[in-house]
Structure formats: C-alpha cells, structure tokens
C-alpha cells in the first residue's frame, strides 16, 4: 500500500535559517505529491505540489522537487520567517481508483525571532 | 483556490447529544472528504464521497454518518456524542481530475464533548 514517511518534529529554527523537512514515500502507481501547511487553529492549505518526476513545486519561497529515484519530496526554504511557524504535511495522491490522499504524520516548525 | 466552508468552527456539547457538522463548497467539486485530526496532528480519513448519493467509509472506523444529497453539501452527523468524539474535524473537496487531483480543505470544526 501507499505510505508517506515524514521527518520527525518538532523543528525549531532561528529567523533567516535554512529549512529542510524530509519526506519519502512508497506508492504502487505514479503519484502526485503535495505539501500542505496548517497554521494554528486553521485547516490545511495547499503549499505546493508536483505531479510527475523531476517537477519542482514552489510557493512563498518554499520548494520541493519530485525525485522518483530516491522516492523523495523534501521541502526547503532558504530563509524562514516567524510567520512560517506551522505544521507541515507531506502527502501523496496515487493514480489508483480511490485517489485519496495519504498523509505523513506532520512536522511542527517553530521559528524564533 | 477552492472555497470550502465549515460550521460551526467550535462546538462544546454534552454527552448524548445529536450533532451535525456542516461542510459546503462552491466550486462544484465532485469529491468530498471528512478527516479526523487527533491531538498528535495525524489525519485520518473517516468518510468520502464521489458525488451525489455516493458515500464511503474511510480508513478509520467512525460512529459518525454522512450524506450527499447535493453536490455542494456534505454534512457529518453524530447521533449520540461521547467524549471519545472530541477532536478536530476537517472537510475537503477535489475535482475529479485524474492524477492532478488536489484536495482543498475547510477551516475545520473543533468538537469538544463533555
């Protein structure tokens, strides 16, 4: 079956530090890959996505590249801000019949001023 | 960006009450979902729907029920709430768009059962 393994948290960084949150996946088909962000007290917002190998998704300074050879989709940002403090979820949508999302366990990021 | 709404945002009720959590979307999406999010942040799919008159149970067994009478509306009902139902409930929708299926989430309902 499908699974997503996400970097354990919580992660605490100083403002302007470099961020990497690791995500690897197992899928039977050719999945689309997603990063969602959840701010305190809110639902999930789509941050970025990639639909095929070597695609790079980017948004708000965040980037992630779909690496089929390493089955990875690591999230990166060059310089984090306090406002980036949130929970980040990696997810995949398989090309199987149900097309449901499989989520990672989430990584709590706290950015200190 | 999809517009998807959930009401109420917060609900505190006593044990044994019947409740309905509302979810509506204005994008005409065929697929809708309910997730339960535990305090450890993990998301568990409890119900989904492919379209009108279609409902399926998700990965996590739930005592809740859902209905899909209209495309835009996917309410979740608990006939008799218990403290074990205390959780965050997230609704989502997506277009039936092949492998580029992106789910869009509502703001969530935080339910507390006393």
XYZ file of N, CA, C and O in Angstrom, chain A residues 4 8 16 20 28 31 34-35 39 65 68 71 73 76 83 85-86 92 108:
76
model
N 3.635 7.496 3.483
C 4.481 8.690 3.467
C 5.194 8.768 4.808
O 4.557 8.701 5.864
N 10.627 13.595 11.646
C 10.058 13.782 12.978
C 10.259 15.220 13.435
O 11.271 15.840 13.161
N 15.587 33.457 9.510
C 16.556 33.511 8.407
C 17.370 32.227 8.258
O 18.231 32.152 7.370
N 14.939 22.453 5.938
C 14.658 21.235 5.181
C 13.772 20.348 6.029
O 14.084 20.093 7.195
N 2.292 2.505 -5.203
C 2.221 1.434 -6.197
C 2.120 1.987 -7.611
O 2.491 1.328 -8.553
N 2.326 8.594 -8.326
C 1.562 9.559 -7.516
C 1.836 11.003 -7.867
O 2.876 11.336 -8.449
N 2.384 16.352 -2.630
C 1.889 17.625 -2.117
C 2.575 17.971 -0.797
O 2.951 17.082 -0.025
N 2.690 19.259 -0.542
C 2.955 19.770 0.798
C 1.794 20.680 1.186
O 1.421 21.590 0.438
N -1.706 26.309 9.830
C -1.426 27.312 10.848
C -2.306 27.061 12.067
O -3.365 26.426 11.946
N 11.240 19.154 -4.861
C 11.431 18.500 -6.150
C 11.058 17.032 -6.047
O 11.492 16.332 -5.122
N 11.983 10.680 -8.239
C 11.483 9.311 -8.348
C 12.560 8.306 -7.948
O 12.279 7.273 -7.341
N 12.572 8.353 -4.302
C 11.190 8.426 -3.776
C 11.089 9.471 -2.678
O 10.644 9.198 -1.542
N 10.489 13.868 -1.606
C 9.866 15.161 -1.941
C 10.146 16.107 -0.775
O 9.262 16.573 -0.083
N 12.020 22.630 1.207
C 13.130 23.520 1.549
C 12.702 24.972 1.458
O 11.835 25.334 0.668
N 6.605 33.981 10.714
C 5.273 33.669 10.187
C 5.185 32.295 9.524
O 4.080 31.840 9.198
N 5.959 29.608 11.062
C 5.680 28.665 12.157
C 4.325 28.019 11.929
O 3.296 28.714 11.849
N 4.315 26.697 11.808
C 3.095 25.956 11.454
C 3.427 24.476 11.473
O 4.563 24.081 11.743
N 0.622 12.226 -0.620
C 0.610 11.739 -1.991
C -0.798 11.346 -2.401
O -1.610 10.934 -1.579
N 5.981 19.810 13.078
C 5.759 21.118 13.691
C 7.016 21.961 13.540
O 8.101 21.541 13.969
